[in-house]
Coordinates of C-alpha atoms in Angstrom, one line a residue:
X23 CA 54.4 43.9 26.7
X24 CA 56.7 41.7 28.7
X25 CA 58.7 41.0 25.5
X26 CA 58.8 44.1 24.8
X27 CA 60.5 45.1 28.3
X28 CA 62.7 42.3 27.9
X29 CA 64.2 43.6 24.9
X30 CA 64.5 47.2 26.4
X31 CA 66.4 46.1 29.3
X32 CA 68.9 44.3 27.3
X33 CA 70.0 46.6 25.0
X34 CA 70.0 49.1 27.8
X35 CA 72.3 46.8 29.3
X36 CA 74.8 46.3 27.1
X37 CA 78.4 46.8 27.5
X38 CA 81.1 47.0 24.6
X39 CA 83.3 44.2 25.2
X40 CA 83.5 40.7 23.0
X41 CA 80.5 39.0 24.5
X42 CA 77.8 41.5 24.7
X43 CA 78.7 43.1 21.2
X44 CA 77.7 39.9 19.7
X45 CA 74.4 39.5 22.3
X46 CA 73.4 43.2 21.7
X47 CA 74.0 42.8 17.8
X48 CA 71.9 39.2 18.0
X49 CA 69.0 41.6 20.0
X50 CA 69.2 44.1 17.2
X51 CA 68.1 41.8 14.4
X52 CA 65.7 40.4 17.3
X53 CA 63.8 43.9 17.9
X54 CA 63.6 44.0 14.0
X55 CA 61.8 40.6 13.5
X56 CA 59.7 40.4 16.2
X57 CA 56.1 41.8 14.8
X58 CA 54.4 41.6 17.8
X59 CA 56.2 44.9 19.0
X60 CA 54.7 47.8 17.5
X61 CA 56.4 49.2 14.3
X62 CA 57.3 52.7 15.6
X63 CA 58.7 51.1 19.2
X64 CA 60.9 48.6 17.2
X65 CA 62.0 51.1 14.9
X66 CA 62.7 53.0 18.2
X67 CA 64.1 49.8 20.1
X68 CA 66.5 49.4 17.2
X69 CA 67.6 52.9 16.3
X70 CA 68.7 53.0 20.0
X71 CA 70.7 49.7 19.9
X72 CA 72.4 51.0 16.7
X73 CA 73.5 54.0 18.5
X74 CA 75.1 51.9 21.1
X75 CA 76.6 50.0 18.6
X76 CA 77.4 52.7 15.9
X77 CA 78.9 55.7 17.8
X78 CA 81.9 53.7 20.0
X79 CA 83.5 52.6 16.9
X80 CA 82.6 56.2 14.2
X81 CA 83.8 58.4 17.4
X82 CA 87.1 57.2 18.1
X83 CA 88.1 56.0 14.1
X84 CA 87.2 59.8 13.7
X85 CA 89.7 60.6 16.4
X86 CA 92.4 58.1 15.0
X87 CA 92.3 60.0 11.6
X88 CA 92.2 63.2 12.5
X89 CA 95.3 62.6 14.8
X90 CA 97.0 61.0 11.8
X91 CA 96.1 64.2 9.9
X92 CA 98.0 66.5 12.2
X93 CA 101.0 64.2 12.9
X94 CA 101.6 64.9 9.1
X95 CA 100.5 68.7 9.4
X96 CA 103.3 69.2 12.9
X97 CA 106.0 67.8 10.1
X98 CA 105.2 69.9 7.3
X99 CA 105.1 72.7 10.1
X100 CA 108.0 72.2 11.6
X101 CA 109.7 72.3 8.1
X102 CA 108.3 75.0 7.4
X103 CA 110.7 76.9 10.3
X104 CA 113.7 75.6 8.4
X105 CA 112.4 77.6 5.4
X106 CA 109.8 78.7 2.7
X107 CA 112.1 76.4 0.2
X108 CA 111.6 73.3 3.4
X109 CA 108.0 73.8 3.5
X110 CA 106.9 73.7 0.1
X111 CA 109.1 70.6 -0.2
X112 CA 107.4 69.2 2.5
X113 CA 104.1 69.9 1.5
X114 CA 105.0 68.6 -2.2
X115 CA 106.7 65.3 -0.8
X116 CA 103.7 64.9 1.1
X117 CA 100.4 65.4 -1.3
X118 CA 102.8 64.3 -4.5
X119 CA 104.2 61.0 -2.8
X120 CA 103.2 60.2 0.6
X121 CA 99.5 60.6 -0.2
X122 CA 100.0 58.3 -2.8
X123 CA 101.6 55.4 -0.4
X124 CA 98.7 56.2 2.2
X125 CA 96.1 55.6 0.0
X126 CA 97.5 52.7 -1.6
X127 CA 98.2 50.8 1.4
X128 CA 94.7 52.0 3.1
X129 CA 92.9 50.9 0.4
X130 CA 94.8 47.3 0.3
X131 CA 94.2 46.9 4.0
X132 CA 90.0 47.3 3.7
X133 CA 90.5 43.9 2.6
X134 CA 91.2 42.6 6.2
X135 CA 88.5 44.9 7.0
X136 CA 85.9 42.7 4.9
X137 CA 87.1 39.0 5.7
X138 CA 87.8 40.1 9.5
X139 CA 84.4 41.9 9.8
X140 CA 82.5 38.9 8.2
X141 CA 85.0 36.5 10.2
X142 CA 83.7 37.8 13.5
X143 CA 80.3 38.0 13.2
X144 CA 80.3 34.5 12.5
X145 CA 82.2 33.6 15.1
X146 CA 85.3 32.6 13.5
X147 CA 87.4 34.3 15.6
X148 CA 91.0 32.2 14.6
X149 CA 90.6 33.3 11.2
X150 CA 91.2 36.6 12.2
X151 CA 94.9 36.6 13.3
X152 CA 94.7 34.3 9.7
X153 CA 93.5 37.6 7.9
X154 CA 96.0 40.1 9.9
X155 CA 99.2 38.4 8.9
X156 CA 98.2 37.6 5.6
X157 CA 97.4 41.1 5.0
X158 CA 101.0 42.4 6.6
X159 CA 103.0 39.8 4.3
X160 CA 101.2 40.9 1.0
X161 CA 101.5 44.8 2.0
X162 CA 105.0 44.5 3.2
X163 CA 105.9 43.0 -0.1
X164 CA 103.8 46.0 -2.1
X165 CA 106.0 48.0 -0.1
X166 CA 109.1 47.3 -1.9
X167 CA 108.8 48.5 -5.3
X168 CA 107.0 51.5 -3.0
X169 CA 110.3 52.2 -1.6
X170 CA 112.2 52.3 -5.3
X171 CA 109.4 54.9 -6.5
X172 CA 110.3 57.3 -2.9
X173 CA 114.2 56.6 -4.2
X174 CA 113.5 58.1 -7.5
X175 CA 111.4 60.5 -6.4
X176 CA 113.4 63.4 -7.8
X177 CA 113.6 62.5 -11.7
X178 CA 109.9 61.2 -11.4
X179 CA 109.1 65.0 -9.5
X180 CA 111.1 66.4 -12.6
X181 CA 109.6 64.8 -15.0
X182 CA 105.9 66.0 -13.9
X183 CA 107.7 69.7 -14.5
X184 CA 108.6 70.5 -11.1
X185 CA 111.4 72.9 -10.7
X186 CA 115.1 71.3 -10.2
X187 CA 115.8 73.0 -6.9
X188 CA 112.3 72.1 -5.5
X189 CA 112.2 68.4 -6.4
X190 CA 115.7 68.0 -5.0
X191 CA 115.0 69.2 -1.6
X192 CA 111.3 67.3 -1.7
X193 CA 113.5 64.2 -2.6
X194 CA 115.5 64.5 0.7
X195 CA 112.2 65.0 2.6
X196 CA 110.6 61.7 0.9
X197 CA 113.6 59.8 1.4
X198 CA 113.1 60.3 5.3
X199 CA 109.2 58.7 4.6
X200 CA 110.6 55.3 3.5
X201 CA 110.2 53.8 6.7
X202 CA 107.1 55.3 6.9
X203 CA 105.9 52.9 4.2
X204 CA 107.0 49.6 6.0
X205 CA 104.9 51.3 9.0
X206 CA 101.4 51.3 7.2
X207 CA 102.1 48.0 6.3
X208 CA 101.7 46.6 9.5
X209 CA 99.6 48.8 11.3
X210 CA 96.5 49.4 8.8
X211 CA 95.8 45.3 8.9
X212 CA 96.4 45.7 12.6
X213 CA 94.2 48.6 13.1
X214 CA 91.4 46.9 11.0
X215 CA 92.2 43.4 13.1
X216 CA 90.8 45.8 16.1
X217 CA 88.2 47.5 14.5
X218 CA 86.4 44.2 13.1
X219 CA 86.3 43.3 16.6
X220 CA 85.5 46.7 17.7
X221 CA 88.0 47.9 19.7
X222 CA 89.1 51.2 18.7
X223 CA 89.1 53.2 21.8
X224 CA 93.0 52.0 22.8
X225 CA 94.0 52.8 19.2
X226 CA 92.5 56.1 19.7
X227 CA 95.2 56.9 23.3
X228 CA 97.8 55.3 21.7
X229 CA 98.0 57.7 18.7
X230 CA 97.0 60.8 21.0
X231 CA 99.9 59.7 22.8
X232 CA 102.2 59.6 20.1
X233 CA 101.1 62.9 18.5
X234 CA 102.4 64.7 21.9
X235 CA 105.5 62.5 21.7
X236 CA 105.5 63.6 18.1
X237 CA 105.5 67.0 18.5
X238 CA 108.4 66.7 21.2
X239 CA 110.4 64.4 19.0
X240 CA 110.1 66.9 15.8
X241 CA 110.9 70.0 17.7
X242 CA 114.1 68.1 18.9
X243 CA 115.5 67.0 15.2
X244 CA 114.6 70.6 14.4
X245 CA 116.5 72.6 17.2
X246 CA 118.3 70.3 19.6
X247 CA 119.9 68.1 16.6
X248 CA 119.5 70.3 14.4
X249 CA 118.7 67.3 11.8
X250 CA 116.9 69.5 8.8
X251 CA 114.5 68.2 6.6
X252 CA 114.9 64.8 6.7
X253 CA 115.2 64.4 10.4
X254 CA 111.2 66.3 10.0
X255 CA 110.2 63.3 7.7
X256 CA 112.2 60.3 9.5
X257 CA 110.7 61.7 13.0
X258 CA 107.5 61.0 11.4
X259 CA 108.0 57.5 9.8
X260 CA 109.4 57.1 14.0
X261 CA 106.1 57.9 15.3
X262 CA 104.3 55.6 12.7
X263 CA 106.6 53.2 14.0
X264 CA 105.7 53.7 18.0
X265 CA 101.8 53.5 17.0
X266 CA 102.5 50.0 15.3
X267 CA 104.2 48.4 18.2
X268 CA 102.1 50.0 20.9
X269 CA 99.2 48.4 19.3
X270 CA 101.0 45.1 18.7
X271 CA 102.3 44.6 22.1
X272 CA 98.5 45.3 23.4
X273 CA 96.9 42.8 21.0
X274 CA 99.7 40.3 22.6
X275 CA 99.2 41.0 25.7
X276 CA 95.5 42.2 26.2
X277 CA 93.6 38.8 27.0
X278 CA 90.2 40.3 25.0
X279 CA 92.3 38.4 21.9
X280 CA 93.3 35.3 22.8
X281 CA 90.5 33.4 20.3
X282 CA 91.3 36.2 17.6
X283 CA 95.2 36.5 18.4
X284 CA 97.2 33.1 18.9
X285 CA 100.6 33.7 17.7
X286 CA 102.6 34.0 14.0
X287 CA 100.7 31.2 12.2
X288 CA 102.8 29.0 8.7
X289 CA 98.6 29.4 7.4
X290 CA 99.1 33.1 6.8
X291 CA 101.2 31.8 4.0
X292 CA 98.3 30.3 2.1
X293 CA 95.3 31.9 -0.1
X294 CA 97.8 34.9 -0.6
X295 CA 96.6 34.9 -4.5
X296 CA 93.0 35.3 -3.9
X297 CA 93.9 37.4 -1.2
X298 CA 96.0 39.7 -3.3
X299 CA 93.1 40.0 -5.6
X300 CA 90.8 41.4 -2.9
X301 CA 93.3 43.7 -1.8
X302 CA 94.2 44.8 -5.3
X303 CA 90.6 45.6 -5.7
X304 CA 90.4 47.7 -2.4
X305 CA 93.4 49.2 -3.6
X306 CA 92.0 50.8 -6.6
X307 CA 88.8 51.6 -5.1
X308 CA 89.6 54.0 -2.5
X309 CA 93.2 55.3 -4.6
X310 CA 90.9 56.5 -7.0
X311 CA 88.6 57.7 -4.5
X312 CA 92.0 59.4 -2.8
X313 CA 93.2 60.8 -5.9
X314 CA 90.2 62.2 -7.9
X315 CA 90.8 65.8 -5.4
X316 CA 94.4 66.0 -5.9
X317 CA 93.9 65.8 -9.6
X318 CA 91.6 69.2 -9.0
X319 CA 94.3 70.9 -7.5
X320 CA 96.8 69.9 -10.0
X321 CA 94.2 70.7 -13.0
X322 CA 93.8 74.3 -11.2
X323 CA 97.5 74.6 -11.6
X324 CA 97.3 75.2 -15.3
X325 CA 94.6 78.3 -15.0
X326 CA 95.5 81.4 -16.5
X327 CA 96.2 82.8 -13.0
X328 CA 97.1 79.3 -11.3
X329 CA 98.9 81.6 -7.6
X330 CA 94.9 82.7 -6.9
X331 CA 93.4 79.9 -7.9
X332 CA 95.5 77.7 -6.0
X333 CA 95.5 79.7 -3.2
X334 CA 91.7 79.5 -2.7
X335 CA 91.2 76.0 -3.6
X336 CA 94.1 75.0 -1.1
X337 CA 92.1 76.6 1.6
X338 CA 88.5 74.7 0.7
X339 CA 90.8 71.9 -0.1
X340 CA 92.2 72.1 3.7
X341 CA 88.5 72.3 5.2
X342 CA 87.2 69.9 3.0
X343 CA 90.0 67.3 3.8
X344 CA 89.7 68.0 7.8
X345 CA 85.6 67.3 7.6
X346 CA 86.2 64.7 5.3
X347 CA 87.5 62.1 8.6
X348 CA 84.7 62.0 10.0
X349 CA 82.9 60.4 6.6
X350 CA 86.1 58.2 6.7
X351 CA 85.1 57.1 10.4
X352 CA 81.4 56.4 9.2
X353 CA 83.3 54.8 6.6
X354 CA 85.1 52.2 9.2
X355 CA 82.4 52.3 11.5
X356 CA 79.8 51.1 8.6
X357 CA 82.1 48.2 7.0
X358 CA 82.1 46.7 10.6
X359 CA 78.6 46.4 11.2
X360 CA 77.8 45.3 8.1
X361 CA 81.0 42.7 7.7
X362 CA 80.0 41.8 11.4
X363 CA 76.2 41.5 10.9
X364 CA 76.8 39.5 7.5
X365 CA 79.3 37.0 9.1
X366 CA 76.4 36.7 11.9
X367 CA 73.5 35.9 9.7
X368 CA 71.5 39.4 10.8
X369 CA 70.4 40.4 7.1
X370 CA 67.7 43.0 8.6
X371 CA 70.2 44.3 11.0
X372 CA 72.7 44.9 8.1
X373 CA 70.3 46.7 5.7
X374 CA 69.3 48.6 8.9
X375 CA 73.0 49.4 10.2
X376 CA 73.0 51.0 6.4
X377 CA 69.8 53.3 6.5
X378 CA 71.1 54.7 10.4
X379 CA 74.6 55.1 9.8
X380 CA 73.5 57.0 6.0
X381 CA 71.1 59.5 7.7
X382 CA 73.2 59.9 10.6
X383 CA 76.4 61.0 8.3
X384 CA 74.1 62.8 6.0
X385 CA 73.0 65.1 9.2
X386 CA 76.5 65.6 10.2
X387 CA 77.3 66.6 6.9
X388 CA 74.4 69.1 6.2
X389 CA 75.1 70.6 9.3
X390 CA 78.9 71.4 8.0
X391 CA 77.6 72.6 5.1
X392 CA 75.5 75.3 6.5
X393 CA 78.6 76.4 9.2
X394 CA 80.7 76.7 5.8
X395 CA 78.1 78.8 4.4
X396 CA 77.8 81.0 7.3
X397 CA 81.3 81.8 7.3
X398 CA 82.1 81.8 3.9
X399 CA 83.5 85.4 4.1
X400 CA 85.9 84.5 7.0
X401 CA 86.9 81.1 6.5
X402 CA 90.4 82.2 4.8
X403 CA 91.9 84.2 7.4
X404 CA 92.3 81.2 9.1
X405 CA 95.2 80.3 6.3
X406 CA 95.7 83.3 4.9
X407 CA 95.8 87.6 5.4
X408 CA 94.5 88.2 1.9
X409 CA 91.5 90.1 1.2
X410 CA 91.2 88.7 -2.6
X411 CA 91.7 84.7 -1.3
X412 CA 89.0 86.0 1.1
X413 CA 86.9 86.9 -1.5
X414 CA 87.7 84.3 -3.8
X415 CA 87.4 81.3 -1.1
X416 CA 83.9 83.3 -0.3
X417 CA 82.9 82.2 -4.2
X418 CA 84.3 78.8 -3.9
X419 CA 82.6 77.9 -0.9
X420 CA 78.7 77.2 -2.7
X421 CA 80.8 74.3 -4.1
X422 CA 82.9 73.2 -0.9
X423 CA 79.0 73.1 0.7
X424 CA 78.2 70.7 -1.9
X425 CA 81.3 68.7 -1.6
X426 CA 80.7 68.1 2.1
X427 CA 77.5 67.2 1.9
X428 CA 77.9 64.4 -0.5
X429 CA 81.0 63.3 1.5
X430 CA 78.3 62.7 4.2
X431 CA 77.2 60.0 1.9
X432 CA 79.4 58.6 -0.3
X433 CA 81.7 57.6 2.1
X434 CA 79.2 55.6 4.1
X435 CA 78.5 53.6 0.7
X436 CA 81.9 52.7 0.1
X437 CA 82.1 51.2 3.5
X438 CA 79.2 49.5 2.7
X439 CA 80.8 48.0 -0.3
X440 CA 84.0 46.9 1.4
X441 CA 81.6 45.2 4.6
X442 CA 80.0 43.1 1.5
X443 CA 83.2 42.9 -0.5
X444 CA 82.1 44.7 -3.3
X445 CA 85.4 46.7 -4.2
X446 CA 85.3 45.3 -7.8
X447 CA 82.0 46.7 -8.7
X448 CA 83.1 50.3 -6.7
X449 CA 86.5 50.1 -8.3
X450 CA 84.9 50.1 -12.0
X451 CA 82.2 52.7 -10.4
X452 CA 84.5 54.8 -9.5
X453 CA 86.9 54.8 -13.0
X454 CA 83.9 55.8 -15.0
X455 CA 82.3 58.3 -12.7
X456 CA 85.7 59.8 -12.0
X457 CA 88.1 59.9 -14.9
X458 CA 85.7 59.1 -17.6
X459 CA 82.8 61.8 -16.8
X460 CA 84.1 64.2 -13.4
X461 CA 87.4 65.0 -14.7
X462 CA 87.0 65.8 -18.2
X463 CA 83.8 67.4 -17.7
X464 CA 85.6 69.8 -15.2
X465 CA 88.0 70.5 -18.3
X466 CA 85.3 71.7 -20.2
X467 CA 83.8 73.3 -17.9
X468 CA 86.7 74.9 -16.7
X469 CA 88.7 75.8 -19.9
X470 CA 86.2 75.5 -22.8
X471 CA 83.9 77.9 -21.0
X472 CA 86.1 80.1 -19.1
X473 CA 84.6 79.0 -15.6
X474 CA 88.1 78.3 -14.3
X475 CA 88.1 76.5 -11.2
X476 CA 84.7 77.0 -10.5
X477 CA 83.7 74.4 -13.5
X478 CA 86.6 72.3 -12.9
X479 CA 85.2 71.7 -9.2
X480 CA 81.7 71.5 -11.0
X481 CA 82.7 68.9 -13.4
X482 CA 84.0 67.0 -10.3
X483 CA 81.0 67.3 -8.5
X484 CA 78.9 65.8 -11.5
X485 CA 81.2 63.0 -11.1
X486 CA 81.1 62.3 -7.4
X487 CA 77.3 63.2 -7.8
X488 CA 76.9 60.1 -9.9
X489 CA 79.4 57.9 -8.4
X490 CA 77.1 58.4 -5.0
X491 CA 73.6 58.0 -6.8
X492 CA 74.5 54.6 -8.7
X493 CA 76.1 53.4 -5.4
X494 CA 73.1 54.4 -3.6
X495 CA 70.8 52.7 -6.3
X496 CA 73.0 49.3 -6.1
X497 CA 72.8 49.2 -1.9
X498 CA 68.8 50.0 -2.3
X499 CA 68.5 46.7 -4.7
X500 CA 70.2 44.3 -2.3
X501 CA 69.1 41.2 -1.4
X502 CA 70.6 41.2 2.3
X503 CA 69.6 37.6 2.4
X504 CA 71.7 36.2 0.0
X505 CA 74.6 38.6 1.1
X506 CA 74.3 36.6 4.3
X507 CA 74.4 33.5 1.6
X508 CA 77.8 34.8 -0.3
X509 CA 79.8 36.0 3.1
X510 CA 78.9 32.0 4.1
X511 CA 80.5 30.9 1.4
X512 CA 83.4 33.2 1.3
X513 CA 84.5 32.1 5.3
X514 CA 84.2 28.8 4.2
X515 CA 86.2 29.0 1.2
X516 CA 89.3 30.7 2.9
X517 CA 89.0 28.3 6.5
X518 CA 88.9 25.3 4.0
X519 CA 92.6 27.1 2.8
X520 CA 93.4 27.3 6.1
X521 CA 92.5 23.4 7.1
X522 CA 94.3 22.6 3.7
X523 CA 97.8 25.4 4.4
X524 CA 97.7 22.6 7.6
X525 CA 97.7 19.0 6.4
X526 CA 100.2 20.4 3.5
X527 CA 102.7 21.3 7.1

């Protein structure tokens, strides 16, 4: 009983800062392997430690995204009072090109998420500044042939058959987003440097900051200097900017990092090949995870009466994306505890971080599915006047419910995969299950039987459907034991780079 009480004022005690994250998670895999509590109290014990752990880093990696969402959405809105001609530029230039930058440089910076994650837990907390400028120098070199693809935007935008005078205009909006690119560079492996340690919270006022500033900052290129289009997109790529070297100058200054952060280091230089490998991995992963959506809208494009169609699924599209951040902030939230628990040594704590976060998303996401539901009849005048969008968003919406709740899952299991390091497996996973079964099935679905987009969104389902199930049955079959084992032997491999990128200076 004393033990017991022991354990309950601890956990109860626990703050969020360096030390007692890593005493609370050492108490968690404590609770969980000491029989002589009673199952259901350590069950209990342990679901409340989880929470403690869990929620400070899913709330405010929710926030973050959401708040990177609308800086995006202010931009396209504020081109949108230049013109109907600005805004569907603006709109084009941003799911036709900038989505396409975003998800290629989010997915390249999980890797810091994995080897910083795992790095921490175990303690290794020099590697991590390692990791974070590693990860900037092979991004920022990605970024370059980026930046020739956003200068020839226009003839690439023509040749997917958009019209002349559109893709011209979108070409003056992208051209504005080329800084933009240099600015995910830096800040996604300096946003997962904080998150592996998990400090999110200042990442969280430092972007609601700069979405205010934002908002000032694009109404001024709009009205007071009257800089068009491109002063909407380069006002954005500004912002980017002001996140990345607000949270920069608080890494350097905040003493919380001095054993994680100890200045520009010549070993960043070393292990870049096996490091691009990871990141190429990650890259492919969650780009075709990005992707696999817009390719329904554009599918939906070729419909027999493509303006409805369109219409509707931009609207469930639009919900569905909005919900979607908070699977991306289970996402973050799951990588870390497992990279952290991993690096630590805590195999129960890991396989138990997996089972709360999963039900705790899956909730979350059920819940949203039933609101949708409920207002399926009124969820387009939000976007739109129309009574036939109302009534065809109304049909569409069974398959939106769907959608969400399997983003309440699927999610959670990638982060899982990129806390392991598993984006190699996911990245095949996902090329099968997406563009080999989802998307052609939607095809036949939608063309060979006349469903339109209702069995293209079907066929997609399948696929996401058994994307989720074969990545739930590969999480269910692991040995957390010897993933403790393999994230061992990954530190040492890259600190035995490191100790060699120094005796070769």
């Amino acid at each position: 009983m004393e033990r017991e009480e022991e354990l309950h004022e601890a956990f109860l005690s626990s703050s969020h800062d360096d030390e007692s994250s890593h005493v609370t998670e050492s108490r968690l895999e404590e609770v969980l392997s000491d029989t002589t509590i009673p199952f259901s109290k350590r069950i209990l014990s342990a679901t409340w430690i989880e929470f403690n752990l869990l929620f400070p880093l899913a709330g405010p990696a929710i926030i973050v995204y959401v708040i990177n969402n609308l800086m995006s959405f202010v931009t396209r809105a504020f081109a949108g009072h230049l013109g109907n001609l600005e805004l569907a530029a603006a709109n084009l230039g941003n799911s036709g090109i900038q989505l396409f930058a975003y998800g290629l440089m989010l997915g390249m910076g999980s890797a810091v998420e994995t080897l910083c994650g795992q790095a921490y837990g175990a303690n290794k907390h020099e590697m991590l500044g390692v990791y974070m400028q590693r990860a900037i120098i092979v991004l920022v070199v990605t970024g370059i042939p980026l930046t020739v693809a956003y200068i020839f935007c226009e003839p690439i935008l023509l040749l997917l058959g958009e019209p002349p005078e559109l893709a011209s205009v979108a070409a003056v909006f992208v051209y504005g987003l080329i800084p933009q690119i240099f600015g995910y560079a830096v800040n996604f492996p300096i946003q997962k440097f904080l998150q592996a340690q998990s400090v999110v919270a200042p990442s969280t006022y430092i972007s609601g900051a700069t979405l205010l500033l934002h908002v000032f900052l694009s109404w001024a290129a709009v009205y007071w200097f009257d800089t068009g289009l491109i002063g909407t997109s380069l006002t954005l790529s500004l912002s980017w900017w002001i996140i990345v070297v607000a949270q920069f100058v608080y890494i350097v200054l905040a003493p919380r990092f001095k054993r994680t952060w100890t200045g520009l280091s010549i070993e960043a230089l070393s292990g870049l090949g096996a490091f691009v490998k990871l990141s190429a991995a990650s890259a492919v992963m969650l780009c075709l995870e990005t992707w696999y959506f817009q390719v329904l809208v554009l599918i939906t494009g070729l419909l027999d009466n493509p303006q409805l169609s369109l219409d509707s699924i931009s609207v469930c599209m639009s919900i569905s994306g909005l919900l979607f951040n908070i699977g991306i902030g289970f996402n973050a939230a799951i990588s870390v505890r497992v990279g952290n628990e991993l690096g630590a040594g805590h195999p129960k704590s890991a396989a138990f971080s997996v089972i709360m976060v999963n039900m705790v998303s899956f909730i979350i996401s059920v819940i949203e599915a039933v609101v949708v539901l409920a207002l399926r009849r009124v969820l387009s005048y939000a976007f739109t006047d129309g009574e036939i969008v109302a009534n065809a968003v109304s049909d569409l919406c069974p398959y939106l419910a769907v959608t969400l709740i399997l983003n309440g899952v699927q999610p959670v299991l990638s982060g899982v995969a990129v806390g392991c390091g598993w984006q190699a497996t996911v990245a095949y996973i996902n090329v099968g299950c997406y563009y080999l079964i989802g998307i052609p099935l939607g095809c036949i679905l939608g063309f060979k039987f006349g469903l339109g987009v209702q069995g293209i969104w079907s066929g997609m389902i399948g696929g996401t459907m058994l994307q989720t199930l074969i990545l739930l049955w590969i999480t269910l079959r692991t040995d957390w034991d010897k993933e403790v084992k393999i994230t061992k032997e990954r530190l040492e491999k890259w600190e035995n780079q490191k100790k060699q990128a120094k005796v070769e200076s």
